Amino acid sequence: MTLEAGMCTNGHVSYPTHPRCPECGEPQQETFDLADRTAEVVTWTHSTATPPGVREPNTLAIVEFDITDVADASDEFVRALGQVTTDEVETGDAVEPVYTEELRDPDAGIKVPESQDWDGYRWNPV
């Protein structure tokens, strides 16, 4: 499973990918995987009012991946929001993406479970 970031022809990088770059409007024609990289926690929060089927409290973090090694990227970092595997996280912590088959309970949603994707990534402190 990939954790794809998109890059437009001007080198702007965003996560998640978009048909057009959020910064300049050019098409995002390249993607690269963030799943094998580590990131740094920029900020985090504990949410106690979660959607149906999401654990409570739910710790969320905005993390920043260093992408200075990506050829043609004009950005040095790309940020992503996601759940954290633990409630013990601090700003500045290093984390790695960990694939999870169910980020929430499919039976607790308001839509038919078959109509939704339930998998994704959480951030795990390293």
mmCIF file of N, CA, C and O in Angstrom, residues 21-104:
data_model
loop_
_atom_site.group_PDB
_atom_site.id
_atom_site.type_symbol
_atom_site.label_atom_id
_atom_site.label_comp_id
_atom_site.label_asym_id
_atom_site.label_seq_id
_atom_site.Cartn_x
_atom_site.Cartn_y
_atom_site.Cartn_z
ATOM 1 N N CYS A 21 -2.459 20.984 -9.062
ATOM 2 C CA CYS A 21 -1.668 21.468 -7.930
ATOM 3 C C CYS A 21 -2.457 22.515 -7.135
ATOM 4 O O CYS A 21 -2.955 23.481 -7.715
ATOM 5 N N PRO A 22 -2.562 22.359 -5.814
ATOM 6 C CA PRO A 22 -3.252 23.356 -4.998
ATOM 7 C C PRO A 22 -2.550 24.715 -4.988
ATOM 8 O O PRO A 22 -3.165 25.731 -4.718
ATOM 9 N N GLU A 23 -1.243 24.742 -5.295
ATOM 10 C CA GLU A 23 -0.490 25.998 -5.257
ATOM 11 C C GLU A 23 -0.567 26.779 -6.566
ATOM 12 O O GLU A 23 -0.742 27.990 -6.563
ATOM 13 N N CYS A 24 -0.409 26.081 -7.709
ATOM 14 C CA CYS A 24 -0.328 26.819 -8.979
ATOM 15 C C CYS A 24 -1.364 26.391 -10.024
ATOM 16 O O CYS A 24 -1.491 27.045 -11.059
ATOM 17 N N GLY A 25 -2.080 25.308 -9.775
ATOM 18 C CA GLY A 25 -3.121 24.876 -10.707
ATOM 19 C C GLY A 25 -2.658 23.989 -11.851
ATOM 20 O O GLY A 25 -3.468 23.522 -12.641
ATOM 21 N N GLU A 26 -1.349 23.742 -11.942
ATOM 22 C CA GLU A 26 -0.836 22.846 -12.994
ATOM 23 C C GLU A 26 -1.176 21.394 -12.650
ATOM 24 O O GLU A 26 -1.329 21.054 -11.487
ATOM 25 N N PRO A 27 -1.262 20.531 -13.662
ATOM 26 C CA PRO A 27 -1.550 19.120 -13.375
ATOM 27 C C PRO A 27 -0.439 18.468 -12.543
ATOM 28 O O PRO A 27 0.732 18.780 -12.724
ATOM 29 N N GLN A 28 -0.846 17.604 -11.623
ATOM 30 C CA GLN A 28 0.129 16.806 -10.882
ATOM 31 C C GLN A 28 0.397 15.563 -11.729
ATOM 32 O O GLN A 28 -0.463 14.711 -11.874
ATOM 33 N N GLN A 29 1.590 15.475 -12.296
ATOM 34 C CA GLN A 29 1.905 14.400 -13.216
ATOM 35 C C GLN A 29 2.823 13.347 -12.620
ATOM 36 O O GLN A 29 3.007 12.292 -13.212
ATOM 37 N N GLU A 30 3.403 13.616 -11.467
ATOM 38 C CA GLU A 30 4.283 12.642 -10.823
ATOM 39 C C GLU A 30 3.780 12.349 -9.428
ATOM 40 O O GLU A 30 3.170 13.192 -8.781
ATOM 41 N N THR A 31 4.040 11.132 -8.971
ATOM 42 C CA THR A 31 3.754 10.762 -7.594
ATOM 43 C C THR A 31 4.977 10.062 -7.013
ATOM 44 O O THR A 31 5.807 9.538 -7.756
ATOM 45 N N PHE A 32 5.084 10.091 -5.703
ATOM 46 C CA PHE A 32 6.112 9.311 -5.028
ATOM 47 C C PHE A 32 5.573 8.886 -3.676
ATOM 48 O O PHE A 32 4.684 9.505 -3.109
ATOM 49 N N ASP A 33 6.117 7.792 -3.182
ATOM 50 C CA ASP A 33 5.618 7.139 -1.989
ATOM 51 C C ASP A 33 6.317 7.662 -0.731
ATOM 52 O O ASP A 33 7.539 7.731 -0.682
ATOM 53 N N LEU A 34 5.524 8.011 0.267
ATOM 54 C CA LEU A 34 6.055 8.472 1.551
ATOM 55 C C LEU A 34 6.109 7.346 2.584
ATOM 56 O O LEU A 34 6.621 7.537 3.675
ATOM 57 N N ALA A 35 5.603 6.153 2.248
ATOM 58 C CA ALA A 35 5.423 5.071 3.215
ATOM 59 C C ALA A 35 6.726 4.576 3.837
ATOM 60 O O ALA A 35 6.715 4.062 4.958
ATOM 61 N N ASP A 36 7.844 4.704 3.142
ATOM 62 C CA ASP A 36 9.118 4.218 3.678
ATOM 63 C C ASP A 36 9.957 5.324 4.312
ATOM 64 O O ASP A 36 11.140 5.132 4.580
ATOM 65 N N ARG A 37 9.367 6.482 4.540
ATOM 66 C CA ARG A 37 10.098 7.617 5.105
ATOM 67 C C ARG A 37 9.676 7.854 6.548
ATOM 68 O O ARG A 37 8.604 7.446 6.966
ATOM 69 N N THR A 38 10.517 8.551 7.278
ATOM 70 C CA THR A 38 10.111 9.015 8.604
ATOM 71 C C THR A 38 9.727 10.483 8.485
ATOM 72 O O THR A 38 10.114 11.167 7.538
ATOM 73 N N ALA A 39 8.948 10.939 9.446
ATOM 74 C CA ALA A 39 8.479 12.325 9.454
ATOM 75 C C ALA A 39 8.636 12.869 10.868
ATOM 76 O O ALA A 39 8.941 12.130 11.806
ATOM 77 N N GLU A 40 8.442 14.173 11.007
ATOM 78 C CA GLU A 40 8.514 14.828 12.313
ATOM 79 C C GLU A 40 7.152 15.415 12.652
ATOM 80 O O GLU A 40 6.510 16.053 11.806
ATOM 81 N N VAL A 41 6.710 15.225 13.887
ATOM 82 C CA VAL A 41 5.435 15.774 14.343
ATOM 83 C C VAL A 41 5.557 17.290 14.453
ATOM 84 O O VAL A 41 6.434 17.806 15.143
ATOM 85 N N VAL A 42 4.676 17.992 13.734
ATOM 86 C CA VAL A 42 4.633 19.456 13.772
ATOM 87 C C VAL A 42 3.703 19.909 14.886
ATOM 88 O O VAL A 42 4.010 20.827 15.644
ATOM 89 N N THR A 43 2.544 19.253 14.985
ATOM 90 C CA THR A 43 1.571 19.543 16.038
ATOM 91 C C THR A 43 0.653 18.340 16.170
ATOM 92 O O THR A 43 0.586 17.502 15.275
ATOM 93 N N TRP A 44 -0.048 18.249 17.283
ATOM 94 C CA TRP A 44 -0.931 17.112 17.524
ATOM 95 C C TRP A 44 -2.078 17.544 18.423
ATOM 96 O O TRP A 44 -2.032 18.606 19.054
ATOM 97 N N THR A 45 -3.114 16.701 18.505
ATOM 98 C CA THR A 45 -4.252 16.964 19.379
ATOM 99 C C THR A 45 -4.932 15.653 19.730
ATOM 100 O O THR A 45 -4.793 14.656 19.010
ATOM 101 N N HIS A 46 -5.659 15.664 20.834
ATOM 102 C CA HIS A 46 -6.514 14.534 21.209
ATOM 103 C C HIS A 46 -7.950 14.950 20.912
ATOM 104 O O HIS A 46 -8.437 15.933 21.499
ATOM 105 N N SER A 47 -8.631 14.239 20.034
ATOM 106 C CA SER A 47 -10.027 14.521 19.721
ATOM 107 C C SER A 47 -10.921 13.617 20.558
ATOM 108 O O SER A 47 -10.756 12.396 20.562
ATOM 109 N N THR A 48 -11.856 14.222 21.275
ATOM 110 C CA THR A 48 -12.788 13.435 22.086
ATOM 111 C C THR A 48 -14.181 13.381 21.476
ATOM 112 O O THR A 48 -15.043 12.676 21.977
ATOM 113 N N ALA A 49 -14.403 14.106 20.406
ATOM 114 C CA ALA A 49 -15.674 14.068 19.686
ATOM 115 C C ALA A 49 -15.384 13.480 18.299
ATOM 116 O O ALA A 49 -15.130 14.208 17.350
ATOM 117 N N THR A 50 -15.368 12.157 18.222
ATOM 118 C CA THR A 50 -14.961 11.485 16.994
ATOM 119 C C THR A 50 -16.166 11.033 16.180
ATOM 120 O O THR A 50 -17.257 10.847 16.725
ATOM 121 N N PRO A 51 -15.974 10.830 14.867
ATOM 122 C CA PRO A 51 -17.052 10.293 14.033
ATOM 123 C C PRO A 51 -17.401 8.867 14.461
ATOM 124 O O PRO A 51 -16.603 8.201 15.126
ATOM 125 N N PRO A 52 -18.567 8.363 14.051
ATOM 126 C CA PRO A 52 -18.948 6.996 14.399
ATOM 127 C C PRO A 52 -17.879 5.987 13.964
ATOM 128 O O PRO A 52 -17.367 6.054 12.852
ATOM 129 N N GLY A 53 -17.522 5.086 14.888
ATOM 130 C CA GLY A 53 -16.576 4.026 14.570
ATOM 131 C C GLY A 53 -15.120 4.378 14.751
ATOM 132 O O GLY A 53 -14.251 3.526 14.599
ATOM 133 N N VAL A 54 -14.806 5.645 15.081
ATOM 134 C CA VAL A 54 -13.415 6.059 15.296
ATOM 135 C C VAL A 54 -13.159 6.034 16.797
ATOM 136 O O VAL A 54 -13.982 6.498 17.591
ATOM 137 N N ARG A 55 -12.018 5.474 17.183
ATOM 138 C CA ARG A 55 -11.710 5.345 18.612
ATOM 139 C C ARG A 55 -11.743 6.705 19.302
ATOM 140 O O ARG A 55 -11.479 7.740 18.687
ATOM 141 N N GLU A 56 -12.081 6.666 20.584
ATOM 142 C CA GLU A 56 -12.168 7.893 21.364
ATOM 143 C C GLU A 56 -11.423 7.710 22.666
ATOM 144 O O GLU A 56 -11.687 6.720 23.365
ATOM 145 N N PRO A 57 -10.492 8.555 23.065
ATOM 146 C CA PRO A 57 -10.045 9.710 22.275
ATOM 147 C C PRO A 57 -9.183 9.260 21.097
ATOM 148 O O PRO A 57 -8.613 8.170 21.104
ATOM 149 N N ASN A 58 -9.108 10.094 20.118
ATOM 150 C CA ASN A 58 -8.351 9.814 18.905
ATOM 151 C C ASN A 58 -7.232 10.842 18.802
ATOM 152 O O ASN A 58 -7.498 12.033 18.697
ATOM 153 N N THR A 59 -6.004 10.373 18.867
ATOM 154 C CA THR A 59 -4.866 11.283 18.766
ATOM 155 C C THR A 59 -4.523 11.483 17.296
ATOM 156 O O THR A 59 -4.328 10.517 16.563
ATOM 157 N N LEU A 60 -4.467 12.730 16.877
ATOM 158 C CA LEU A 60 -4.154 13.107 15.492
ATOM 159 C C LEU A 60 -2.899 13.965 15.490
ATOM 160 O O LEU A 60 -2.659 14.719 16.426
ATOM 161 N N ALA A 61 -2.125 13.848 14.411
ATOM 162 C CA ALA A 61 -0.920 14.670 14.302
ATOM 163 C C ALA A 61 -0.733 15.140 12.870
ATOM 164 O O ALA A 61 -1.052 14.415 11.923
ATOM 165 N N ILE A 62 -0.242 16.355 12.730
ATOM 166 C CA ILE A 62 0.258 16.835 11.449
ATOM 167 C C ILE A 62 1.747 16.560 11.471
ATOM 168 O O ILE A 62 2.444 16.954 12.411
ATOM 169 N N VAL A 63 2.217 15.832 10.451
ATOM 170 C CA VAL A 63 3.634 15.479 10.374
ATOM 171 C C VAL A 63 4.235 16.064 9.110
ATOM 172 O O VAL A 63 3.527 16.366 8.150
ATOM 173 N N GLU A 64 5.541 16.222 9.128
ATOM 174 C CA GLU A 64 6.256 16.832 8.016
ATOM 175 C C GLU A 64 7.338 15.866 7.528
ATOM 176 O O GLU A 64 8.201 15.454 8.294
ATOM 177 N N PHE A 65 7.238 15.503 6.242
ATOM 178 C CA PHE A 65 8.228 14.647 5.605
ATOM 179 C C PHE A 65 9.266 15.499 4.893
ATOM 180 O O PHE A 65 8.904 16.423 4.153
ATOM 181 N N ASP A 66 10.541 15.211 5.091
ATOM 182 C CA ASP A 66 11.637 15.876 4.393
ATOM 183 C C ASP A 66 11.725 15.263 2.995
ATOM 184 O O ASP A 66 11.910 14.056 2.847
ATOM 185 N N ILE A 67 11.563 16.094 1.957
ATOM 186 C CA ILE A 67 11.607 15.587 0.577
ATOM 187 C C ILE A 67 12.715 16.267 -0.230
ATOM 188 O O ILE A 67 12.633 16.357 -1.455
ATOM 189 N N THR A 68 13.765 16.726 0.451
ATOM 190 C CA THR A 68 14.851 17.402 -0.261
ATOM 191 C C THR A 68 15.573 16.468 -1.224
ATOM 192 O O THR A 68 16.267 16.939 -2.121
ATOM 193 N N ASP A 69 15.393 15.156 -1.065
ATOM 194 C CA ASP A 69 16.040 14.198 -1.963
ATOM 195 C C ASP A 69 15.209 13.876 -3.208
ATOM 196 O O ASP A 69 15.658 13.142 -4.078
ATOM 197 N N VAL A 70 14.001 14.436 -3.326
ATOM 198 C CA VAL A 70 13.140 14.158 -4.478
ATOM 199 C C VAL A 70 13.549 15.073 -5.635
ATOM 200 O O VAL A 70 13.488 16.301 -5.521
ATOM 201 N N ALA A 71 13.965 14.461 -6.728
ATOM 202 C CA ALA A 71 14.409 15.223 -7.901
ATOM 203 C C ALA A 71 13.293 16.128 -8.407
ATOM 204 O O ALA A 71 12.131 15.731 -8.439
ATOM 205 N N ASP A 72 13.634 17.330 -8.784
ATOM 206 C CA ASP A 72 12.735 18.335 -9.356
ATOM 207 C C ASP A 72 11.730 18.929 -8.373
ATOM 208 O O ASP A 72 10.913 19.747 -8.764
ATOM 209 N N ALA A 73 11.745 18.522 -7.107
ATOM 210 C CA ALA A 73 10.818 19.102 -6.132
ATOM 211 C C ALA A 73 11.312 20.490 -5.730
ATOM 212 O O ALA A 73 12.476 20.674 -5.382
ATOM 213 N N SER A 74 10.419 21.462 -5.796
ATOM 214 C CA SER A 74 10.789 22.815 -5.371
ATOM 215 C C SER A 74 10.533 23.002 -3.871
ATOM 216 O O SER A 74 10.990 23.964 -3.288
ATOM 217 N N ASP A 75 9.791 22.076 -3.271
ATOM 218 C CA ASP A 75 9.501 22.135 -1.843
ATOM 219 C C ASP A 75 10.515 21.282 -1.072
ATOM 220 O O ASP A 75 11.026 20.295 -1.586
ATOM 221 N N GLU A 76 10.764 21.657 0.166
ATOM 222 C CA GLU A 76 11.673 20.882 1.007
ATOM 223 C C GLU A 76 10.926 19.890 1.886
ATOM 224 O O GLU A 76 11.491 18.901 2.330
ATOM 225 N N PHE A 77 9.632 20.182 2.157
ATOM 226 C CA PHE A 77 8.833 19.350 3.039
ATOM 227 C C PHE A 77 7.427 19.199 2.485
ATOM 228 O O PHE A 77 6.955 20.050 1.734
ATOM 229 N N VAL A 78 6.744 18.123 2.888
ATOM 230 C CA VAL A 78 5.328 17.953 2.607
ATOM 231 C C VAL A 78 4.677 17.484 3.904
ATOM 232 O O VAL A 78 5.249 16.675 4.639
ATOM 233 N N ARG A 79 3.510 18.029 4.200
ATOM 234 C CA ARG A 79 2.816 17.713 5.456
ATOM 235 C C ARG A 79 1.637 16.782 5.211
ATOM 236 O O ARG A 79 1.021 16.815 4.149
ATOM 237 N N ALA A 80 1.322 15.998 6.240
ATOM 238 C CA ALA A 80 0.192 15.081 6.182
ATOM 239 C C ALA A 80 -0.462 15.009 7.554
ATOM 240 O O ALA A 80 0.208 15.146 8.581
ATOM 241 N N LEU A 81 -1.765 14.792 7.567
ATOM 242 C CA LEU A 81 -2.538 14.655 8.802
ATOM 243 C C LEU A 81 -2.952 13.207 8.942
ATOM 244 O O LEU A 81 -3.349 12.572 7.961
ATOM 245 N N GLY A 82 -2.860 12.674 10.156
ATOM 246 C CA GLY A 82 -3.304 11.304 10.361
ATOM 247 C C GLY A 82 -3.398 10.950 11.829
ATOM 248 O O GLY A 82 -2.972 11.713 12.707
ATOM 249 N N GLN A 83 -3.973 9.774 12.083
ATOM 250 C CA GLN A 83 -4.069 9.251 13.434
ATOM 251 C C GLN A 83 -2.693 8.799 13.904
ATOM 252 O O GLN A 83 -1.855 8.402 13.106
ATOM 253 N N VAL A 84 -2.486 8.856 15.216
ATOM 254 C CA VAL A 84 -1.248 8.370 15.822
ATOM 255 C C VAL A 84 -1.573 7.043 16.505
ATOM 256 O O VAL A 84 -2.680 6.848 17.018
ATOM 257 N N THR A 85 -0.627 6.121 16.511
ATOM 258 C CA THR A 85 -0.862 4.794 17.085
ATOM 259 C C THR A 85 -0.935 4.802 18.606
ATOM 260 O O THR A 85 -1.363 3.826 19.212
ATOM 261 N N THR A 86 -0.533 5.882 19.242
ATOM 262 C CA THR A 86 -0.496 5.983 20.695
ATOM 263 C C THR A 86 -0.963 7.368 21.124
ATOM 264 O O THR A 86 -1.006 8.284 20.312
ATOM 265 N N ASP A 87 -1.297 7.490 22.393
ATOM 266 C CA ASP A 87 -1.644 8.813 22.930
ATOM 267 C C ASP A 87 -0.409 9.554 23.426
ATOM 268 O O ASP A 87 -0.483 10.702 23.822
ATOM 269 N N GLU A 88 0.734 8.881 23.408
ATOM 270 C CA GLU A 88 1.994 9.462 23.891
ATOM 271 C C GLU A 88 2.797 9.996 22.709
ATOM 272 O O GLU A 88 3.594 9.268 22.115
ATOM 273 N N VAL A 89 2.572 11.238 22.355
ATOM 274 C CA VAL A 89 3.289 11.861 21.242
ATOM 275 C C VAL A 89 3.560 13.314 21.593
ATOM 276 O O VAL A 89 2.771 13.939 22.312
ATOM 277 N N GLU A 90 4.664 13.826 21.118
ATOM 278 C CA GLU A 90 5.038 15.218 21.381
ATOM 279 C C GLU A 90 5.497 15.881 20.089
ATOM 280 O O GLU A 90 5.988 15.216 19.179
ATOM 281 N N THR A 91 5.370 17.183 20.031
ATOM 282 C CA THR A 91 5.897 17.949 18.911
ATOM 283 C C THR A 91 7.398 17.682 18.797
ATOM 284 O O THR A 91 8.097 17.662 19.807
ATOM 285 N N GLY A 92 7.864 17.424 17.582
ATOM 286 C CA GLY A 92 9.271 17.133 17.351
ATOM 287 C C GLY A 92 9.595 15.653 17.313
ATOM 288 O O GLY A 92 10.686 15.263 16.897
ATOM 289 N N ASP A 93 8.656 14.798 17.735
ATOM 290 C CA ASP A 93 8.895 13.349 17.688
ATOM 291 C C ASP A 93 9.042 12.875 16.250
ATOM 292 O O ASP A 93 8.361 13.370 15.341
ATOM 293 N N ALA A 94 9.902 11.892 16.054
ATOM 294 C CA ALA A 94 10.011 11.217 14.756
ATOM 295 C C ALA A 94 8.960 10.116 14.713
ATOM 296 O O ALA A 94 8.752 9.404 15.699
ATOM 297 N N VAL A 95 8.282 10.005 13.572
ATOM 298 C CA VAL A 95 7.254 8.980 13.383
ATOM 299 C C VAL A 95 7.441 8.319 12.027
ATOM 300 O O VAL A 95 8.054 8.890 11.122
ATOM 301 N N GLU A 96 6.889 7.110 11.910
ATOM 302 C CA GLU A 96 6.887 6.423 10.631
ATOM 303 C C GLU A 96 5.451 6.028 10.302
ATOM 304 O O GLU A 96 4.661 5.755 11.202
ATOM 305 N N PRO A 97 5.103 6.016 9.017
ATOM 306 C CA PRO A 97 3.767 5.575 8.629
ATOM 307 C C PRO A 97 3.637 4.058 8.820
ATOM 308 O O PRO A 97 4.553 3.313 8.494
ATOM 309 N N VAL A 98 2.491 3.639 9.381
ATOM 310 C CA VAL A 98 2.210 2.217 9.542
ATOM 311 C C VAL A 98 0.839 1.942 8.928
ATOM 312 O O VAL A 98 -0.140 2.589 9.294
ATOM 313 N N TYR A 99 0.811 0.998 7.974
ATOM 314 C CA TYR A 99 -0.430 0.661 7.291
ATOM 315 C C TYR A 99 -1.396 -0.030 8.243
ATOM 316 O O TYR A 99 -1.012 -0.897 9.018
ATOM 317 N N THR A 100 -2.669 0.365 8.185
ATOM 318 C CA THR A 100 -3.718 -0.198 9.018
ATOM 319 C C THR A 100 -4.907 -0.546 8.135
ATOM 320 O O THR A 100 -5.342 0.282 7.334
ATOM 321 N N GLU A 101 -5.432 -1.757 8.274
ATOM 322 C CA GLU A 101 -6.554 -2.192 7.435
ATOM 323 C C GLU A 101 -7.856 -1.490 7.787
ATOM 324 O O GLU A 101 -8.695 -1.277 6.926
ATOM 325 N N GLU A 102 -8.054 -1.173 9.072
ATOM 326 C CA GLU A 102 -9.282 -0.495 9.476
ATOM 327 C C GLU A 102 -8.957 0.682 10.390
ATOM 328 O O GLU A 102 -8.622 0.490 11.549
ATOM 329 N N LEU A 103 -9.057 1.895 9.843
ATOM 330 C CA LEU A 103 -8.854 3.096 10.652
ATOM 331 C C LEU A 103 -10.079 3.393 11.504
ATOM 332 O O LEU A 103 -10.018 4.176 12.442
ATOM 333 N N ARG A 104 -11.198 2.785 11.127
ATOM 334 C CA ARG A 104 -12.434 2.920 11.892
ATOM 335 C C ARG A 104 -13.261 1.670 11.702
ATOM 336 O O ARG A 104 -12.998 0.882 10.802
#
